[in-house]
Amino acid sequence: MAKLKYLVIHCTATPEGREVTSADIRHWHCDPKPKGNGWKQVGYTDMFHLNGGVERLVGNNEDAEVDPWEVTNGAKGFNSVSRHVVYVGGKGRNGEDRDTRTEAQRRAMAKYVKDFHRKHPDVKIVGHRQLNSGKACPCFSVPRWLQEIGIR
């Protein structure tokens, strides 16, 4: 068990407007290679759907520790000290990296992150690309967005 240090925000890297299901995530992450990544667990605890719905993908007891059963595979080298969340989208219609969050997703993410920050003020909230350089994910500036929603 490790102390929770990061809330990492991701995108599914799917085209704007295309919904993704938890089954899709499980196939992409857990199916054997070459069809999937061959991981034991998906990469995210929670997923923000296009309509703003939040779906729990991996159980979590909401405390400030990362128990072994809570570990998800979202950012290499940081998984044992992180909680990972993902929004559906991140690619424009032509495949370019782009912030494709719907208004409903933006509202749901802001509520989730503000609630999380109230419970865990010492946990750093970052985008995937802040931990693993060379990544575009989540296709928006998390530090700038945090300021916009009142988290300094």
PDB file of C-alpha atoms in Angstrom:
ATOM      1  CA  MET A   1       0.000   0.000   0.000  1.00  0.00           C
ATOM      2  CA  ALA A   2       1.359   3.428  -0.991  1.00  0.00           C
ATOM      3  CA  LYS A   3       0.373   7.015  -0.282  1.00  0.00           C
ATOM      4  CA  LEU A   4      -1.705   8.580  -3.062  1.00  0.00           C
ATOM      5  CA  LYS A   5       0.423  11.279  -4.766  1.00  0.00           C
ATOM      6  CA  TYR A   6      -1.274  11.960  -8.122  1.00  0.00           C
ATOM      7  CA  LEU A   7      -4.649  12.230  -9.774  1.00  0.00           C
ATOM      8  CA  VAL A   8      -3.814  11.748 -13.450  1.00  0.00           C
ATOM      9  CA  ILE A   9      -6.195  12.912 -16.170  1.00  0.00           C
ATOM     10  CA  HIS A  10      -6.270  11.045 -19.475  1.00  0.00           C
ATOM     11  CA  CYS A  11      -8.219  10.951 -22.736  1.00  0.00           C
ATOM     12  CA  THR A  12      -9.243   7.776 -24.584  1.00  0.00           C
ATOM     13  CA  ALA A  13      -7.580   9.121 -27.774  1.00  0.00           C
ATOM     14  CA  THR A  14     -10.755   8.419 -29.739  1.00  0.00           C
ATOM     15  CA  PRO A  15     -12.489  10.630 -32.324  1.00  0.00           C
ATOM     16  CA  GLU A  16     -14.682  13.497 -31.211  1.00  0.00           C
ATOM     17  CA  GLY A  17     -18.270  12.410 -30.648  1.00  0.00           C
ATOM     18  CA  ARG A  18     -17.558   8.666 -30.598  1.00  0.00           C
ATOM     19  CA  GLU A  19     -18.713   7.055 -27.351  1.00  0.00           C
ATOM     20  CA  VAL A  20     -16.523   4.457 -25.636  1.00  0.00           C
ATOM     21  CA  THR A  21     -17.779   1.716 -23.324  1.00  0.00           C
ATOM     22  CA  SER A  22     -16.141   0.090 -20.344  1.00  0.00           C
ATOM     23  CA  ALA A  23     -16.032  -3.095 -22.443  1.00  0.00           C
ATOM     24  CA  ASP A  24     -14.010  -1.203 -25.085  1.00  0.00           C
ATOM     25  CA  ILE A  25     -11.515  -0.084 -22.440  1.00  0.00           C
ATOM     26  CA  ARG A  26     -11.250  -3.613 -21.034  1.00  0.00           C
ATOM     27  CA  HIS A  27     -10.588  -5.052 -24.511  1.00  0.00           C
ATOM     28  CA  TRP A  28      -7.988  -2.411 -25.388  1.00  0.00           C
ATOM     29  CA  HIS A  29      -6.139  -2.752 -22.097  1.00  0.00           C
ATOM     30  CA  CYS A  30      -6.606  -6.352 -20.954  1.00  0.00           C
ATOM     31  CA  ASP A  31      -6.969  -8.496 -24.073  1.00  0.00           C
ATOM     32  CA  PRO A  32      -3.799 -10.407 -24.949  1.00  0.00           C
ATOM     33  CA  LYS A  33      -1.417  -8.836 -27.435  1.00  0.00           C
ATOM     34  CA  PRO A  34      -1.599  -8.056 -30.318  1.00  0.00           C
ATOM     35  CA  LYS A  35      -5.283  -7.080 -30.017  1.00  0.00           C
ATOM     36  CA  GLY A  36      -4.902  -5.532 -26.553  1.00  0.00           C
ATOM     37  CA  ASN A  37      -2.106  -4.415 -24.251  1.00  0.00           C
ATOM     38  CA  GLY A  38      -2.165  -7.633 -22.213  1.00  0.00           C
ATOM     39  CA  TRP A  39      -2.432  -5.781 -18.896  1.00  0.00           C
ATOM     40  CA  LYS A  40      -3.913  -7.353 -15.757  1.00  0.00           C
ATOM     41  CA  GLN A  41      -6.018  -4.241 -15.093  1.00  0.00           C
ATOM     42  CA  VAL A  42      -7.437  -1.336 -17.069  1.00  0.00           C
ATOM     43  CA  GLY A  43      -5.715   2.027 -17.001  1.00  0.00           C
ATOM     44  CA  TYR A  44      -8.383   4.121 -15.277  1.00  0.00           C
ATOM     45  CA  THR A  45     -10.510   4.160 -12.139  1.00  0.00           C
ATOM     46  CA  ASP A  46     -13.288   6.352 -13.585  1.00  0.00           C
ATOM     47  CA  MET A  47     -14.431   7.360 -17.074  1.00  0.00           C
ATOM     48  CA  PHE A  48     -16.296  10.530 -18.121  1.00  0.00           C
ATOM     49  CA  HIS A  49     -18.749   9.752 -20.913  1.00  0.00           C
ATOM     50  CA  LEU A  50     -19.824  12.218 -23.603  1.00  0.00           C
ATOM     51  CA  ASN A  51     -23.098  12.881 -21.761  1.00  0.00           C
ATOM     52  CA  GLY A  52     -21.237  13.715 -18.519  1.00  0.00           C
ATOM     53  CA  GLY A  53     -21.943  10.377 -16.873  1.00  0.00           C
ATOM     54  CA  VAL A  54     -19.140   9.048 -14.686  1.00  0.00           C
ATOM     55  CA  GLU A  55     -18.561   5.296 -14.760  1.00  0.00           C
ATOM     56  CA  ARG A  56     -16.467   3.461 -12.178  1.00  0.00           C
ATOM     57  CA  LEU A  57     -14.154   1.002 -13.939  1.00  0.00           C
ATOM     58  CA  VAL A  58     -12.105  -0.207 -10.955  1.00  0.00           C
ATOM     59  CA  GLY A  59     -13.176  -0.340  -7.326  1.00  0.00           C
ATOM     60  CA  ASN A  60     -11.740   2.294  -5.031  1.00  0.00           C
ATOM     61  CA  ASN A  61     -12.220   2.971  -1.325  1.00  0.00           C
ATOM     62  CA  GLU A  62     -11.618   6.740  -1.766  1.00  0.00           C
ATOM     63  CA  ASP A  63      -8.928   6.969   0.913  1.00  0.00           C
ATOM     64  CA  ALA A  64      -5.459   8.529   0.606  1.00  0.00           C
ATOM     65  CA  GLU A  65      -3.714   5.191   0.040  1.00  0.00           C
ATOM     66  CA  VAL A  66      -3.371   3.157  -3.139  1.00  0.00           C
ATOM     67  CA  ASP A  67      -4.159  -0.423  -2.187  1.00  0.00           C
ATOM     68  CA  PRO A  68      -2.853  -3.168  -4.505  1.00  0.00           C
ATOM     69  CA  TRP A  69      -6.386  -3.931  -5.747  1.00  0.00           C
ATOM     70  CA  GLU A  70      -6.864  -0.244  -6.699  1.00  0.00           C
ATOM     71  CA  VAL A  71      -3.798   0.069  -8.957  1.00  0.00           C
ATOM     72  CA  THR A  72      -4.596   0.895 -12.571  1.00  0.00           C
ATOM     73  CA  ASN A  73      -2.170   1.046 -15.504  1.00  0.00           C
ATOM     74  CA  GLY A  74      -2.382   4.682 -16.598  1.00  0.00           C
ATOM     75  CA  ALA A  75       1.166   6.111 -16.497  1.00  0.00           C
ATOM     76  CA  LYS A  76       4.251   3.926 -16.484  1.00  0.00           C
ATOM     77  CA  GLY A  77       6.307   4.422 -13.349  1.00  0.00           C
ATOM     78  CA  PHE A  78       3.510   6.193 -11.441  1.00  0.00           C
ATOM     79  CA  ASN A  79       0.705   3.639 -11.161  1.00  0.00           C
ATOM     80  CA  SER A  80       1.317   2.540  -7.570  1.00  0.00           C
ATOM     81  CA  VAL A  81       0.942   6.125  -6.292  1.00  0.00           C
ATOM     82  CA  SER A  82      -1.790   7.402  -8.634  1.00  0.00           C
ATOM     83  CA  ARG A  83      -5.464   7.356  -9.400  1.00  0.00           C
ATOM     84  CA  HIS A  84      -6.201   7.649 -13.122  1.00  0.00           C
ATOM     85  CA  VAL A  85      -9.356   9.060 -14.699  1.00  0.00           C
ATOM     86  CA  VAL A  86     -10.224   9.397 -18.377  1.00  0.00           C
ATOM     87  CA  TYR A  87     -12.584  11.378 -20.576  1.00  0.00           C
ATOM     88  CA  VAL A  88     -13.944   9.922 -23.799  1.00  0.00           C
ATOM     89  CA  GLY A  89     -12.329  11.750 -26.710  1.00  0.00           C
ATOM     90  CA  GLY A  90      -9.061  13.536 -27.346  1.00  0.00           C
ATOM     91  CA  LYS A  91      -8.873  13.274 -31.143  1.00  0.00           C
ATOM     92  CA  GLY A  92     -10.394  15.616 -33.697  1.00  0.00           C
ATOM     93  CA  ARG A  93     -12.385  14.290 -36.625  1.00  0.00           C
ATOM     94  CA  ASN A  94      -9.191  14.109 -38.700  1.00  0.00           C
ATOM     95  CA  GLY A  95      -7.210  12.285 -36.020  1.00  0.00           C
ATOM     96  CA  GLU A  96      -5.401  15.326 -34.624  1.00  0.00           C
ATOM     97  CA  ASP A  97      -4.812  15.668 -30.874  1.00  0.00           C
ATOM     98  CA  ARG A  98      -7.496  18.008 -29.564  1.00  0.00           C
ATOM     99  CA  ASP A  99      -9.511  18.842 -26.484  1.00  0.00           C
ATOM    100  CA  THR A 100     -12.857  17.350 -27.462  1.00  0.00           C
ATOM    101  CA  ARG A 101     -14.566  17.456 -24.066  1.00  0.00           C
ATOM    102  CA  THR A 102     -18.276  18.167 -24.282  1.00  0.00           C
ATOM    103  CA  GLU A 103     -19.833  20.731 -21.954  1.00  0.00           C
ATOM    104  CA  ALA A 104     -21.321  17.839 -19.979  1.00  0.00           C
ATOM    105  CA  GLN A 105     -17.875  16.242 -19.627  1.00  0.00           C
ATOM    106  CA  ARG A 106     -16.344  19.567 -18.562  1.00  0.00           C
ATOM    107  CA  ARG A 107     -18.975  20.024 -15.842  1.00  0.00           C
ATOM    108  CA  ALA A 108     -18.648  16.429 -14.613  1.00  0.00           C
ATOM    109  CA  MET A 109     -14.848  16.589 -14.575  1.00  0.00           C
ATOM    110  CA  ALA A 110     -14.835  19.921 -12.739  1.00  0.00           C
ATOM    111  CA  LYS A 111     -17.195  18.572 -10.068  1.00  0.00           C
ATOM    112  CA  TYR A 112     -15.195  15.335  -9.719  1.00  0.00           C
ATOM    113  CA  VAL A 113     -11.821  17.108  -9.513  1.00  0.00           C
ATOM    114  CA  LYS A 114     -13.054  19.758  -7.063  1.00  0.00           C
ATOM    115  CA  ASP A 115     -14.555  17.059  -4.828  1.00  0.00           C
ATOM    116  CA  PHE A 116     -11.350  15.025  -5.076  1.00  0.00           C
ATOM    117  CA  HIS A 117      -9.219  18.084  -4.244  1.00  0.00           C
ATOM    118  CA  ARG A 118     -11.360  18.847  -1.161  1.00  0.00           C
ATOM    119  CA  LYS A 119     -10.825  15.277   0.094  1.00  0.00           C
ATOM    120  CA  HIS A 120      -7.148  15.068  -0.906  1.00  0.00           C
ATOM    121  CA  PRO A 121      -5.656  18.604  -0.976  1.00  0.00           C
ATOM    122  CA  ASP A 122      -2.070  17.304  -0.957  1.00  0.00           C
ATOM    123  CA  VAL A 123      -2.490  15.104  -4.046  1.00  0.00           C
ATOM    124  CA  LYS A 124      -1.097  16.680  -7.213  1.00  0.00           C
ATOM    125  CA  ILE A 125      -3.559  16.808 -10.125  1.00  0.00           C
ATOM    126  CA  VAL A 126      -1.799  16.382 -13.472  1.00  0.00           C
ATOM    127  CA  GLY A 127      -2.291  15.408 -17.079  1.00  0.00           C
ATOM    128  CA  HIS A 128      -0.737  12.184 -18.375  1.00  0.00           C
ATOM    129  CA  ARG A 129       1.731  14.206 -20.475  1.00  0.00           C
ATOM    130  CA  GLN A 130       3.089  15.862 -17.322  1.00  0.00           C
ATOM    131  CA  LEU A 131       4.290  12.451 -16.107  1.00  0.00           C
ATOM    132  CA  ASN A 132       5.241  10.781 -19.383  1.00  0.00           C
ATOM    133  CA  SER A 133       6.822  13.195 -21.853  1.00  0.00           C
ATOM    134  CA  GLY A 134       6.107  12.621 -25.491  1.00  0.00           C
ATOM    135  CA  LYS A 135       2.407  12.081 -24.776  1.00  0.00           C
ATOM    136  CA  ALA A 136      -0.305  14.510 -25.909  1.00  0.00           C
ATOM    137  CA  CYS A 137      -2.799  13.019 -23.468  1.00  0.00           C
ATOM    138  CA  PRO A 138      -5.142  14.469 -22.232  1.00  0.00           C
ATOM    139  CA  CYS A 139      -4.938  16.976 -25.115  1.00  0.00           C
ATOM    140  CA  PHE A 140      -5.491  20.050 -22.924  1.00  0.00           C
ATOM    141  CA  SER A 141      -3.435  21.917 -20.343  1.00  0.00           C
ATOM    142  CA  VAL A 142      -4.415  20.511 -16.956  1.00  0.00           C
ATOM    143  CA  PRO A 143      -2.571  23.257 -14.986  1.00  0.00           C
ATOM    144  CA  ARG A 144      -4.420  25.983 -16.922  1.00  0.00           C
ATOM    145  CA  TRP A 145      -7.771  24.177 -16.551  1.00  0.00           C
ATOM    146  CA  LEU A 146      -7.244  23.760 -12.796  1.00  0.00           C
ATOM    147  CA  GLN A 147      -6.805  27.533 -12.499  1.00  0.00           C
ATOM    148  CA  GLU A 148      -9.968  28.059 -14.567  1.00  0.00           C
ATOM    149  CA  ILE A 149     -11.998  25.934 -12.132  1.00  0.00           C
ATOM    150  CA  GLY A 150     -10.474  27.582  -9.073  1.00  0.00           C
ATOM    151  CA  ILE A 151      -7.817  25.086  -7.993  1.00  0.00           C
ATOM    152  CA  ARG A 152      -4.437  26.692  -7.432  1.00  0.00           C
TER     153      ARG A 152
END
